[in-house]
Amino acid sequence: MHIKKDDNVQVISGDDKGKQGRVLKVYPDERRIVVEGINFIKRHTRPSQKLPQGGIVEREGAINASNALVICPKCTQLTKTGMKLVTDETSGKVSRVRYCKKCGEMIVTKQSA
């Protein structure tokens, strides 16, 4: 999947088109993502020990990953991501890294660091 946790993304279609946020959760099997501040849903909950009053709770819902594009940290443009094979000089290990298709810079997030 081209979007990872902690990426900054912009929604390109739907009700929240044009809004930006950070990816909180990724569901790769369903190809869906949860973005901070996007697609709020209302959840009706009954009283429990965690929430003694119950009531209506608002939280972010998942959107399809195809409705969002990654914002490149270097050129700050919406971009598709590609994969490169990079060899580590010290250990000689080969690893796959994502890169911006517009400026060619590697996209590194907290998760992949």
PDB file of N, CA and C in Angstrom:
ATOM      1  N   MET A   1       0.847  -1.176   0.000  1.00  0.00           N
ATOM      2  CA  MET A   1       0.000   0.000   0.000  1.00  0.00           C
ATOM      3  C   MET A   1       0.893   1.240   0.000  1.00  0.00           C
ATOM      4  N   HIS A   2       0.501   2.270  -0.723  1.00  0.00           N
ATOM      5  CA  HIS A   2       1.350   3.450  -0.899  1.00  0.00           C
ATOM      6  C   HIS A   2       1.283   4.434   0.259  1.00  0.00           C
ATOM      7  N   ILE A   3       0.353   4.239   1.189  1.00  0.00           N
ATOM      8  CA  ILE A   3       0.222   5.136   2.342  1.00  0.00           C
ATOM      9  C   ILE A   3       0.553   4.353   3.607  1.00  0.00           C
ATOM     10  N   LYS A   4       1.365   4.958   4.467  1.00  0.00           N
ATOM     11  CA  LYS A   4       1.772   4.324   5.721  1.00  0.00           C
ATOM     12  C   LYS A   4       1.315   5.177   6.906  1.00  0.00           C
ATOM     13  N   LYS A   5       1.362   4.589   8.100  1.00  0.00           N
ATOM     14  CA  LYS A   5       1.017   5.313   9.319  1.00  0.00           C
ATOM     15  C   LYS A   5       1.970   6.493   9.498  1.00  0.00           C
ATOM     16  N   ASP A   6       1.458   7.616   9.987  1.00  0.00           N
ATOM     17  CA  ASP A   6       2.184   8.865  10.248  1.00  0.00           C
ATOM     18  C   ASP A   6       2.525   9.652   8.985  1.00  0.00           C
ATOM     19  N   ASP A   7       2.052   9.227   7.809  1.00  0.00           N
ATOM     20  CA  ASP A   7       2.207  10.040   6.595  1.00  0.00           C
ATOM     21  C   ASP A   7       1.265  11.233   6.669  1.00  0.00           C
ATOM     22  N   ASN A   8       1.660  12.350   6.063  1.00  0.00           N
ATOM     23  CA  ASN A   8       0.749  13.470   5.883  1.00  0.00           C
ATOM     24  C   ASN A   8       0.091  13.294   4.527  1.00  0.00           C
ATOM     25  N   VAL A   9      -1.251  13.324   4.512  1.00  0.00           N
ATOM     26  CA  VAL A   9      -1.989  13.094   3.276  1.00  0.00           C
ATOM     27  C   VAL A   9      -3.013  14.196   3.057  1.00  0.00           C
ATOM     28  N   GLN A  10      -3.487  14.299   1.815  1.00  0.00           N
ATOM     29  CA  GLN A  10      -4.580  15.204   1.472  1.00  0.00           C
ATOM     30  C   GLN A  10      -5.655  14.381   0.787  1.00  0.00           C
ATOM     31  N   VAL A  11      -6.913  14.625   1.161  1.00  0.00           N
ATOM     32  CA  VAL A  11      -8.040  13.917   0.572  1.00  0.00           C
ATOM     33  C   VAL A  11      -8.315  14.521  -0.798  1.00  0.00           C
ATOM     34  N   ILE A  12      -8.441  13.679  -1.826  1.00  0.00           N
ATOM     35  CA  ILE A  12      -8.618  14.181  -3.188  1.00  0.00           C
ATOM     36  C   ILE A  12     -10.027  13.974  -3.723  1.00  0.00           C
ATOM     37  N   SER A  13     -10.886  13.252  -2.984  1.00  0.00           N
ATOM     38  CA  SER A  13     -12.274  13.111  -3.420  1.00  0.00           C
ATOM     39  C   SER A  13     -13.154  12.809  -2.218  1.00  0.00           C
ATOM     40  N   GLY A  14     -14.426  13.112  -2.356  1.00  0.00           N
ATOM     41  CA  GLY A  14     -15.374  12.873  -1.276  1.00  0.00           C
ATOM     42  C   GLY A  14     -15.765  14.161  -0.572  1.00  0.00           C
ATOM     43  N   ASP A  15     -16.487  14.019   0.538  1.00  0.00           N
ATOM     44  CA  ASP A  15     -16.987  15.176   1.285  1.00  0.00           C
ATOM     45  C   ASP A  15     -15.865  16.029   1.864  1.00  0.00           C
ATOM     46  N   ASP A  16     -14.755  15.427   2.232  1.00  0.00           N
ATOM     47  CA  ASP A  16     -13.640  16.143   2.856  1.00  0.00           C
ATOM     48  C   ASP A  16     -12.542  16.496   1.857  1.00  0.00           C
ATOM     49  N   LYS A  17     -12.888  16.636   0.589  1.00  0.00           N
ATOM     50  CA  LYS A  17     -11.904  16.918  -0.464  1.00  0.00           C
ATOM     51  C   LYS A  17     -11.125  18.190  -0.140  1.00  0.00           C
ATOM     52  N   GLY A  18      -9.788  18.118  -0.262  1.00  0.00           N
ATOM     53  CA  GLY A  18      -8.929  19.265  -0.014  1.00  0.00           C
ATOM     54  C   GLY A  18      -8.388  19.353   1.397  1.00  0.00           C
ATOM     55  N   LYS A  19      -8.940  18.581   2.329  1.00  0.00           N
ATOM     56  CA  LYS A  19      -8.466  18.626   3.715  1.00  0.00           C
ATOM     57  C   LYS A  19      -7.213  17.774   3.872  1.00  0.00           C
ATOM     58  N   GLN A  20      -6.347  18.204   4.800  1.00  0.00           N
ATOM     59  CA  GLN A  20      -5.098  17.495   5.045  1.00  0.00           C
ATOM     60  C   GLN A  20      -5.072  16.964   6.467  1.00  0.00           C
ATOM     61  N   GLY A  21      -4.341  15.895   6.684  1.00  0.00           N
ATOM     62  CA  GLY A  21      -4.214  15.332   8.019  1.00  0.00           C
ATOM     63  C   GLY A  21      -3.153  14.252   8.057  1.00  0.00           C
ATOM     64  N   ARG A  22      -2.908  13.748   9.267  1.00  0.00           N
ATOM     65  CA  ARG A  22      -1.912  12.702   9.494  1.00  0.00           C
ATOM     66  C   ARG A  22      -2.629  11.361   9.596  1.00  0.00           C
ATOM     67  N   VAL A  23      -2.055  10.317   9.018  1.00  0.00           N
ATOM     68  CA  VAL A  23      -2.655   8.986   9.036  1.00  0.00           C
ATOM     69  C   VAL A  23      -2.475   8.377  10.427  1.00  0.00           C
ATOM     70  N   LEU A  24      -3.591   7.988  11.049  1.00  0.00           N
ATOM     71  CA  LEU A  24      -3.558   7.403  12.384  1.00  0.00           C
ATOM     72  C   LEU A  24      -3.513   5.881  12.349  1.00  0.00           C
ATOM     73  N   LYS A  25      -4.296   5.277  11.432  1.00  0.00           N
ATOM     74  CA  LYS A  25      -4.356   3.819  11.322  1.00  0.00           C
ATOM     75  C   LYS A  25      -4.419   3.436   9.853  1.00  0.00           C
ATOM     76  N   VAL A  26      -3.882   2.262   9.549  1.00  0.00           N
ATOM     77  CA  VAL A  26      -3.919   1.734   8.190  1.00  0.00           C
ATOM     78  C   VAL A  26      -4.482   0.321   8.248  1.00  0.00           C
ATOM     79  N   TYR A  27      -5.460   0.035   7.390  1.00  0.00           N
ATOM     80  CA  TYR A  27      -6.036  -1.300   7.259  1.00  0.00           C
ATOM     81  C   TYR A  27      -5.715  -1.816   5.854  1.00  0.00           C
ATOM     82  N   PRO A  28      -4.536  -2.440   5.653  1.00  0.00           N
ATOM     83  CA  PRO A  28      -4.118  -2.812   4.301  1.00  0.00           C
ATOM     84  C   PRO A  28      -5.007  -3.862   3.638  1.00  0.00           C
ATOM     85  N   ASP A  29      -5.583  -4.780   4.399  1.00  0.00           N
ATOM     86  CA  ASP A  29      -6.441  -5.804   3.804  1.00  0.00           C
ATOM     87  C   ASP A  29      -7.701  -5.196   3.205  1.00  0.00           C
ATOM     88  N   GLU A  30      -8.206  -4.141   3.834  1.00  0.00           N
ATOM     89  CA  GLU A  30      -9.416  -3.472   3.357  1.00  0.00           C
ATOM     90  C   GLU A  30      -9.097  -2.262   2.489  1.00  0.00           C
ATOM     91  N   ARG A  31      -7.794  -1.897   2.372  1.00  0.00           N
ATOM     92  CA  ARG A  31      -7.325  -0.731   1.628  1.00  0.00           C
ATOM     93  C   ARG A  31      -7.985   0.555   2.137  1.00  0.00           C
ATOM     94  N   ARG A  32      -8.077   0.676   3.463  1.00  0.00           N
ATOM     95  CA  ARG A  32      -8.683   1.848   4.085  1.00  0.00           C
ATOM     96  C   ARG A  32      -7.705   2.461   5.084  1.00  0.00           C
ATOM     97  N   ILE A  33      -7.869   3.779   5.326  1.00  0.00           N
ATOM     98  CA  ILE A  33      -7.018   4.498   6.269  1.00  0.00           C
ATOM     99  C   ILE A  33      -7.885   5.392   7.144  1.00  0.00           C
ATOM    100  N   VAL A  34      -7.396   5.693   8.343  1.00  0.00           N
ATOM    101  CA  VAL A  34      -8.047   6.647   9.245  1.00  0.00           C
ATOM    102  C   VAL A  34      -7.136   7.861   9.319  1.00  0.00           C
ATOM    103  N   VAL A  35      -7.696   9.039   8.969  1.00  0.00           N
ATOM    104  CA  VAL A  35      -6.917  10.271   8.925  1.00  0.00           C
ATOM    105  C   VAL A  35      -7.414  11.209  10.017  1.00  0.00           C
ATOM    106  N   GLU A  36      -6.474  11.838  10.711  1.00  0.00           N
ATOM    107  CA  GLU A  36      -6.778  12.742  11.816  1.00  0.00           C
ATOM    108  C   GLU A  36      -7.618  13.924  11.328  1.00  0.00           C
ATOM    109  N   GLY A  37      -8.808  14.114  11.929  1.00  0.00           N
ATOM    110  CA  GLY A  37      -9.656  15.258  11.615  1.00  0.00           C
ATOM    111  C   GLY A  37     -10.498  15.113  10.360  1.00  0.00           C
ATOM    112  N   ILE A  38     -10.574  13.912   9.786  1.00  0.00           N
ATOM    113  CA  ILE A  38     -11.298  13.694   8.530  1.00  0.00           C
ATOM    114  C   ILE A  38     -12.362  12.620   8.731  1.00  0.00           C
ATOM    115  N   ASN A  39     -13.520  12.795   8.100  1.00  0.00           N
ATOM    116  CA  ASN A  39     -14.604  11.803   8.055  1.00  0.00           C
ATOM    117  C   ASN A  39     -15.094  11.427   9.455  1.00  0.00           C
ATOM    118  N   PHE A  40     -15.597  12.403  10.193  1.00  0.00           N
ATOM    119  CA  PHE A  40     -16.117  12.138  11.533  1.00  0.00           C
ATOM    120  C   PHE A  40     -17.422  11.364  11.449  1.00  0.00           C
ATOM    121  N   ILE A  41     -17.553  10.349  12.324  1.00  0.00           N
ATOM    122  CA  ILE A  41     -18.786   9.588  12.428  1.00  0.00           C
ATOM    123  C   ILE A  41     -19.275   9.681  13.867  1.00  0.00           C
ATOM    124  N   LYS A  42     -20.587   9.514  14.052  1.00  0.00           N
ATOM    125  CA  LYS A  42     -21.165   9.546  15.394  1.00  0.00           C
ATOM    126  C   LYS A  42     -21.471   8.125  15.822  1.00  0.00           C
ATOM    127  N   ARG A  43     -20.943   7.766  16.979  1.00  0.00           N
ATOM    128  CA  ARG A  43     -21.118   6.423  17.513  1.00  0.00           C
ATOM    129  C   ARG A  43     -21.993   6.525  18.757  1.00  0.00           C
ATOM    130  N   HIS A  44     -23.121   5.828  18.755  1.00  0.00           N
ATOM    131  CA  HIS A  44     -24.029   5.829  19.900  1.00  0.00           C
ATOM    132  C   HIS A  44     -23.606   4.702  20.836  1.00  0.00           C
ATOM    133  N   THR A  45     -23.214   5.081  22.066  1.00  0.00           N
ATOM    134  CA  THR A  45     -22.704   4.084  23.005  1.00  0.00           C
ATOM    135  C   THR A  45     -23.588   4.004  24.238  1.00  0.00           C
ATOM    136  N   ARG A  46     -23.726   2.801  24.745  1.00  0.00           N
ATOM    137  CA  ARG A  46     -24.472   2.640  25.995  1.00  0.00           C
ATOM    138  C   ARG A  46     -23.508   2.804  27.162  1.00  0.00           C
ATOM    139  N   PRO A  47     -24.012   3.102  28.346  1.00  0.00           N
ATOM    140  CA  PRO A  47     -23.136   3.304  29.502  1.00  0.00           C
ATOM    141  C   PRO A  47     -22.287   2.063  29.805  1.00  0.00           C
ATOM    142  N   SER A  48     -21.022   2.305  30.141  1.00  0.00           N
ATOM    143  CA  SER A  48     -20.110   1.222  30.508  1.00  0.00           C
ATOM    144  C   SER A  48     -19.173   1.755  31.592  1.00  0.00           C
ATOM    145  N   GLN A  49     -18.258   0.922  32.059  1.00  0.00           N
ATOM    146  CA  GLN A  49     -17.313   1.380  33.074  1.00  0.00           C
ATOM    147  C   GLN A  49     -16.385   2.449  32.510  1.00  0.00           C
ATOM    148  N   LYS A  50     -16.026   2.303  31.244  1.00  0.00           N
ATOM    149  CA  LYS A  50     -15.128   3.270  30.615  1.00  0.00           C
ATOM    150  C   LYS A  50     -15.836   4.605  30.369  1.00  0.00           C
ATOM    151  N   LEU A  51     -17.099   4.550  29.977  1.00  0.00           N
ATOM    152  CA  LEU A  51     -17.888   5.748  29.687  1.00  0.00           C
ATOM    153  C   LEU A  51     -19.208   5.643  30.458  1.00  0.00           C
ATOM    154  N   PRO A  52     -19.224   6.050  31.752  1.00  0.00           N
ATOM    155  CA  PRO A  52     -20.394   5.814  32.597  1.00  0.00           C
ATOM    156  C   PRO A  52     -21.666   6.515  32.129  1.00  0.00           C
ATOM    157  N   GLN A  53     -21.529   7.637  31.412  1.00  0.00           N
ATOM    158  CA  GLN A  53     -22.725   8.347  30.970  1.00  0.00           C
ATOM    159  C   GLN A  53     -23.289   7.794  29.674  1.00  0.00           C
ATOM    160  N   GLY A  54     -22.439   7.189  28.843  1.00  0.00           N
ATOM    161  CA  GLY A  54     -22.897   6.745  27.531  1.00  0.00           C
ATOM    162  C   GLY A  54     -23.074   7.955  26.628  1.00  0.00           C
ATOM    163  N   GLY A  55     -23.920   7.843  25.631  1.00  0.00           N
ATOM    164  CA  GLY A  55     -24.221   8.978  24.772  1.00  0.00           C
ATOM    165  C   GLY A  55     -23.630   8.837  23.382  1.00  0.00           C
ATOM    166  N   ILE A  56     -23.515   9.976  22.703  1.00  0.00           N
ATOM    167  CA  ILE A  56     -23.035  10.009  21.329  1.00  0.00           C
ATOM    168  C   ILE A  56     -21.576  10.464  21.324  1.00  0.00           C
ATOM    169  N   VAL A  57     -20.710   9.647  20.737  1.00  0.00           N
ATOM    170  CA  VAL A  57     -19.282   9.936  20.678  1.00  0.00           C
ATOM    171  C   VAL A  57     -18.893  10.147  19.218  1.00  0.00           C
ATOM    172  N   GLU A  58     -18.178  11.250  18.943  1.00  0.00           N
ATOM    173  CA  GLU A  58     -17.694  11.501  17.583  1.00  0.00           C
ATOM    174  C   GLU A  58     -16.259  11.027  17.462  1.00  0.00           C
ATOM    175  N   ARG A  59     -15.942  10.330  16.365  1.00  0.00           N
ATOM    176  CA  ARG A  59     -14.572   9.892  16.120  1.00  0.00           C
ATOM    177  C   ARG A  59     -14.347   9.802  14.617  1.00  0.00           C
ATOM    178  N   GLU A  60     -13.073   9.658  14.233  1.00  0.00           N
ATOM    179  CA  GLU A  60     -12.745   9.578  12.819  1.00  0.00           C
ATOM    180  C   GLU A  60     -13.112   8.206  12.271  1.00  0.00           C
ATOM    181  N   GLY A  61     -13.683   8.203  11.074  1.00  0.00           N
ATOM    182  CA  GLY A  61     -13.982   6.957  10.384  1.00  0.00           C
ATOM    183  C   GLY A  61     -12.956   6.712   9.297  1.00  0.00           C
ATOM    184  N   ALA A  62     -12.935   5.497   8.784  1.00  0.00           N
ATOM    185  CA  ALA A  62     -11.965   5.131   7.750  1.00  0.00           C
ATOM    186  C   ALA A  62     -12.433   5.621   6.381  1.00  0.00           C
ATOM    187  N   ILE A  63     -11.468   5.974   5.530  1.00  0.00           N
ATOM    188  CA  ILE A  63     -11.750   6.316   4.138  1.00  0.00           C
ATOM    189  C   ILE A  63     -10.927   5.383   3.257  1.00  0.00           C
ATOM    190  N   ASN A  64     -11.317   5.274   2.000  1.00  0.00           N
ATOM    191  CA  ASN A  64     -10.573   4.434   1.075  1.00  0.00           C
ATOM    192  C   ASN A  64      -9.218   5.068   0.791  1.00  0.00           C
ATOM    193  N   ALA A  65      -8.179   4.260   0.733  1.00  0.00           N
ATOM    194  CA  ALA A  65      -6.821   4.772   0.527  1.00  0.00           C
ATOM    195  C   ALA A  65      -6.665   5.434  -0.837  1.00  0.00           C
ATOM    196  N   SER A  66      -7.493   5.060  -1.809  1.00  0.00           N
ATOM    197  CA  SER A  66      -7.391   5.663  -3.136  1.00  0.00           C
ATOM    198  C   SER A  66      -7.922   7.093  -3.154  1.00  0.00           C
ATOM    199  N   ASN A  67      -8.597   7.512  -2.093  1.00  0.00           N
ATOM    200  CA  ASN A  67      -9.127   8.876  -2.008  1.00  0.00           C
ATOM    201  C   ASN A  67      -8.150   9.840  -1.354  1.00  0.00           C
ATOM    202  N   ALA A  68      -6.917   9.418  -1.112  1.00  0.00           N
ATOM    203  CA  ALA A  68      -5.919  10.281  -0.469  1.00  0.00           C
ATOM    204  C   ALA A  68      -4.580  10.147  -1.189  1.00  0.00           C
ATOM    205  N   LEU A  69      -3.823  11.254  -1.203  1.00  0.00           N
ATOM    206  CA  LEU A  69      -2.478  11.256  -1.770  1.00  0.00           C
ATOM    207  C   LEU A  69      -1.488  11.736  -0.719  1.00  0.00           C
ATOM    208  N   VAL A  70      -0.293  11.190  -0.762  1.00  0.00           N
ATOM    209  CA  VAL A  70       0.767  11.554   0.179  1.00  0.00           C
ATOM    210  C   VAL A  70       1.293  12.945  -0.165  1.00  0.00           C
ATOM    211  N   ILE A  71       1.590  13.744   0.872  1.00  0.00           N
ATOM    212  CA  ILE A  71       2.232  15.044   0.694  1.00  0.00           C
ATOM    213  C   ILE A  71       3.721  14.832   0.932  1.00  0.00           C
ATOM    214  N   CYS A  72       4.528  15.151  -0.075  1.00  0.00           N
ATOM    215  CA  CYS A  72       5.982  14.964   0.023  1.00  0.00           C
ATOM    216  C   CYS A  72       6.540  15.927   1.070  1.00  0.00           C
ATOM    217  N   PRO A  73       7.349  15.438   2.021  1.00  0.00           N
ATOM    218  CA  PRO A  73       7.901  16.325   3.046  1.00  0.00           C
ATOM    219  C   PRO A  73       8.900  17.341   2.496  1.00  0.00           C
ATOM    220  N   LYS A  74       9.545  17.044   1.363  1.00  0.00           N
ATOM    221  CA  LYS A  74      10.547  17.959   0.823  1.00  0.00           C
ATOM    222  C   LYS A  74       9.919  19.008  -0.095  1.00  0.00           C
ATOM    223  N   CYS A  75       9.189  18.563  -1.136  1.00  0.00           N
ATOM    224  CA  CYS A  75       8.650  19.522  -2.115  1.00  0.00           C
ATOM    225  C   CYS A  75       7.236  19.973  -1.764  1.00  0.00           C
ATOM    226  N   THR A  76       6.632  19.432  -0.712  1.00  0.00           N
ATOM    227  CA  THR A  76       5.291  19.776  -0.203  1.00  0.00           C
ATOM    228  C   THR A  76       4.222  19.756  -1.291  1.00  0.00           C
ATOM    229  N   GLN A  77       4.329  18.834  -2.227  1.00  0.00           N
ATOM    230  CA  GLN A  77       3.310  18.658  -3.259  1.00  0.00           C
ATOM    231  C   GLN A  77       2.651  17.298  -3.080  1.00  0.00           C
ATOM    232  N   LEU A  78       1.426  17.172  -3.611  1.00  0.00           N
ATOM    233  CA  LEU A  78       0.767  15.877  -3.623  1.00  0.00           C
ATOM    234  C   LEU A  78       1.512  14.996  -4.606  1.00  0.00           C
ATOM    235  N   THR A  79       1.778  13.777  -4.221  1.00  0.00           N
ATOM    236  CA  THR A  79       2.572  12.916  -5.088  1.00  0.00           C
ATOM    237  C   THR A  79       2.176  11.461  -4.940  1.00  0.00           C
ATOM    238  N   LYS A  80       2.416  10.725  -5.998  1.00  0.00           N
ATOM    239  CA  LYS A  80       2.343   9.279  -5.914  1.00  0.00           C
ATOM    240  C   LYS A  80       3.710   8.810  -5.435  1.00  0.00           C
ATOM    241  N   THR A  81       3.735   7.663  -4.801  1.00  0.00           N
ATOM    242  CA  THR A  81       5.005   7.163  -4.293  1.00  0.00           C
ATOM    243  C   THR A  81       5.458   5.973  -5.119  1.00  0.00           C
ATOM    244  N   GLY A  82       6.767   5.842  -5.256  1.00  0.00           N
ATOM    245  CA  GLY A  82       7.357   4.697  -5.927  1.00  0.00           C
ATOM    246  C   GLY A  82       8.231   3.945  -4.943  1.00  0.00           C
ATOM    247  N   MET A  83       8.704   2.776  -5.350  1.00  0.00           N
ATOM    248  CA  MET A  83       9.576   1.967  -4.504  1.00  0.00           C
ATOM    249  C   MET A  83      10.937   1.837  -5.168  1.00  0.00           C
ATOM    250  N   LYS A  84      11.989   1.974  -4.361  1.00  0.00           N
ATOM    251  CA  LYS A  84      13.368   1.814  -4.828  1.00  0.00           C
ATOM    252  C   LYS A  84      14.053   0.775  -3.962  1.00  0.00           C
ATOM    253  N   LEU A  85      15.032   0.106  -4.532  1.00  0.00           N
ATOM    254  CA  LEU A  85      15.892  -0.778  -3.750  1.00  0.00           C
ATOM    255  C   LEU A  85      17.159  -0.010  -3.412  1.00  0.00           C
ATOM    256  N   VAL A  86      17.462   0.100  -2.125  1.00  0.00           N
ATOM    257  CA  VAL A  86      18.630   0.846  -1.667  1.00  0.00           C
ATOM    258  C   VAL A  86      19.539  -0.105  -0.898  1.00  0.00           C
ATOM    259  N   THR A  87      20.833  -0.055  -1.207  1.00  0.00           N
ATOM    260  CA  THR A  87      21.810  -0.899  -0.527  1.00  0.00           C
ATOM    261  C   THR A  87      22.509  -0.091   0.561  1.00  0.00           C
ATOM    262  N   ASP A  88      22.549  -0.646   1.760  1.00  0.00           N
ATOM    263  CA  ASP A  88      23.242  -0.011   2.877  1.00  0.00           C
ATOM    264  C   ASP A  88      24.740  -0.275   2.726  1.00  0.00           C
ATOM    265  N   GLU A  89      25.555   0.799   2.765  1.00  0.00           N
ATOM    266  CA  GLU A  89      26.995   0.665   2.533  1.00  0.00           C
ATOM    267  C   GLU A  89      27.692  -0.139   3.628  1.00  0.00           C
ATOM    268  N   THR A  90      27.280   0.044   4.881  1.00  0.00           N
ATOM    269  CA  THR A  90      27.989  -0.600   5.986  1.00  0.00           C
ATOM    270  C   THR A  90      27.679  -2.095   6.080  1.00  0.00           C
ATOM    271  N   SER A  91      26.393  -2.448   6.033  1.00  0.00           N
ATOM    272  CA  SER A  91      26.033  -3.857   6.220  1.00  0.00           C
ATOM    273  C   SER A  91      25.815  -4.594   4.903  1.00  0.00           C
ATOM    274  N   GLY A  92      25.599  -3.863   3.819  1.00  0.00           N
ATOM    275  CA  GLY A  92      25.365  -4.498   2.527  1.00  0.00           C
ATOM    276  C   GLY A  92      23.945  -4.994   2.333  1.00  0.00           C
ATOM    277  N   LYS A  93      23.054  -4.666   3.276  1.00  0.00           N
ATOM    278  CA  LYS A  93      21.658  -5.092   3.169  1.00  0.00           C
ATOM    279  C   LYS A  93      20.930  -4.272   2.111  1.00  0.00           C
ATOM    280  N   VAL A  94      20.011  -4.926   1.422  1.00  0.00           N
ATOM    281  CA  VAL A  94      19.179  -4.251   0.429  1.00  0.00           C
ATOM    282  C   VAL A  94      17.797  -4.060   1.042  1.00  0.00           C
ATOM    283  N   SER A  95      17.280  -2.834   0.988  1.00  0.00           N
ATOM    284  CA  SER A  95      15.957  -2.566   1.541  1.00  0.00           C
ATOM    285  C   SER A  95      15.135  -1.760   0.546  1.00  0.00           C
ATOM    286  N   ARG A  96      13.830  -1.914   0.657  1.00  0.00           N
ATOM    287  CA  ARG A  96      12.908  -1.162  -0.192  1.00  0.00           C
ATOM    288  C   ARG A  96      12.522   0.125   0.524  1.00  0.00           C
ATOM    289  N   VAL A  97      12.594   1.246  -0.171  1.00  0.00           N
ATOM    290  CA  VAL A  97      12.186   2.529   0.401  1.00  0.00           C
ATOM    291  C   VAL A  97      11.233   3.218  -0.564  1.00  0.00           C
ATOM    292  N   ARG A  98      10.354   4.039   0.001  1.00  0.00           N
ATOM    293  CA  ARG A  98       9.430   4.819  -0.829  1.00  0.00           C
ATOM    294  C   ARG A  98      10.098   6.120  -1.233  1.00  0.00           C
ATOM    295  N   TYR A  99       9.743   6.624  -2.417  1.00  0.00           N
ATOM    296  CA  TYR A  99      10.285   7.903  -2.858  1.00  0.00           C
ATOM    297  C   TYR A  99       9.204   8.704  -3.568  1.00  0.00           C
ATOM    298  N   CYS A 100       9.391  10.027  -3.580  1.00  0.00           N
ATOM    299  CA  CYS A 100       8.471  10.956  -4.242  1.00  0.00           C
ATOM    300  C   CYS A 100       8.734  10.883  -5.739  1.00  0.00           C
ATOM    301  N   LYS A 101       7.700  10.668  -6.535  1.00  0.00           N
ATOM    302  CA  LYS A 101       7.880  10.569  -7.981  1.00  0.00           C
ATOM    303  C   LYS A 101       8.080  11.930  -8.630  1.00  0.00           C
ATOM    304  N   LYS A 102       7.825  13.020  -7.894  1.00  0.00           N
ATOM    305  CA  LYS A 102       8.009  14.360  -8.467  1.00  0.00           C
ATOM    306  C   LYS A 102       9.422  14.883  -8.248  1.00  0.00           C
ATOM    307  N   CYS A 103       9.958  14.739  -7.026  1.00  0.00           N
ATOM    308  CA  CYS A 103      11.293  15.292  -6.748  1.00  0.00           C
ATOM    309  C   CYS A 103      12.355  14.212  -6.554  1.00  0.00           C
ATOM    310  N   GLY A 104      11.950  12.956  -6.409  1.00  0.00           N
ATOM    311  CA  GLY A 104      12.907  11.868  -6.266  1.00  0.00           C
ATOM    312  C   GLY A 104      13.432  11.651  -4.860  1.00  0.00           C
ATOM    313  N   GLU A 105      12.993  12.454  -3.893  1.00  0.00           N
ATOM    314  CA  GLU A 105      13.470  12.349  -2.510  1.00  0.00           C
ATOM    315  C   GLU A 105      12.818  11.148  -1.810  1.00  0.00           C
ATOM    316  N   MET A 106      13.582  10.482  -0.916  1.00  0.00           N
ATOM    317  CA  MET A 106      13.036   9.362  -0.159  1.00  0.00           C
ATOM    318  C   MET A 106      12.024   9.873   0.862  1.00  0.00           C
ATOM    319  N   ILE A 107      10.934   9.135   1.034  1.00  0.00           N
ATOM    320  CA  ILE A 107       9.911   9.483   2.018  1.00  0.00           C
ATOM    321  C   ILE A 107      10.100   8.555   3.208  1.00  0.00           C
ATOM    322  N   VAL A 108      10.505   9.136   4.332  1.00  0.00           N
ATOM    323  CA  VAL A 108      10.763   8.361   5.542  1.00  0.00           C
ATOM    324  C   VAL A 108       9.785   8.829   6.606  1.00  0.00           C
ATOM    325  N   THR A 109       9.074   7.884   7.218  1.00  0.00           N
ATOM    326  CA  THR A 109       8.173   8.206   8.321  1.00  0.00           C
ATOM    327  C   THR A 109       8.739   7.600   9.594  1.00  0.00           C
ATOM    328  N   LYS A 110       8.122   7.924  10.727  1.00  0.00           N
ATOM    329  CA  LYS A 110       8.581   7.395  12.013  1.00  0.00           C
ATOM    330  C   LYS A 110       8.540   5.870  12.016  1.00  0.00           C
ATOM    331  N   GLN A 111       7.494   5.312  11.379  1.00  0.00           N
ATOM    332  CA  GLN A 111       7.307   3.869  11.376  1.00  0.00           C
ATOM    333  C   GLN A 111       8.424   3.162  10.616  1.00  0.00           C
ATOM    334  N   SER A 112       8.822   3.705   9.456  1.00  0.00           N
ATOM    335  CA  SER A 112       9.828   3.036   8.640  1.00  0.00           C
ATOM    336  C   SER A 112      11.249   3.397   9.050  1.00  0.00           C
ATOM    337  N   ALA A 113      11.403   4.370   9.969  1.00  0.00           N
ATOM    338  CA  ALA A 113      12.749   4.794  10.391  1.00  0.00           C
ATOM    339  C   ALA A 113      13.336   3.821  11.381  1.00  0.00           C
TER     340      ALA A 113
END
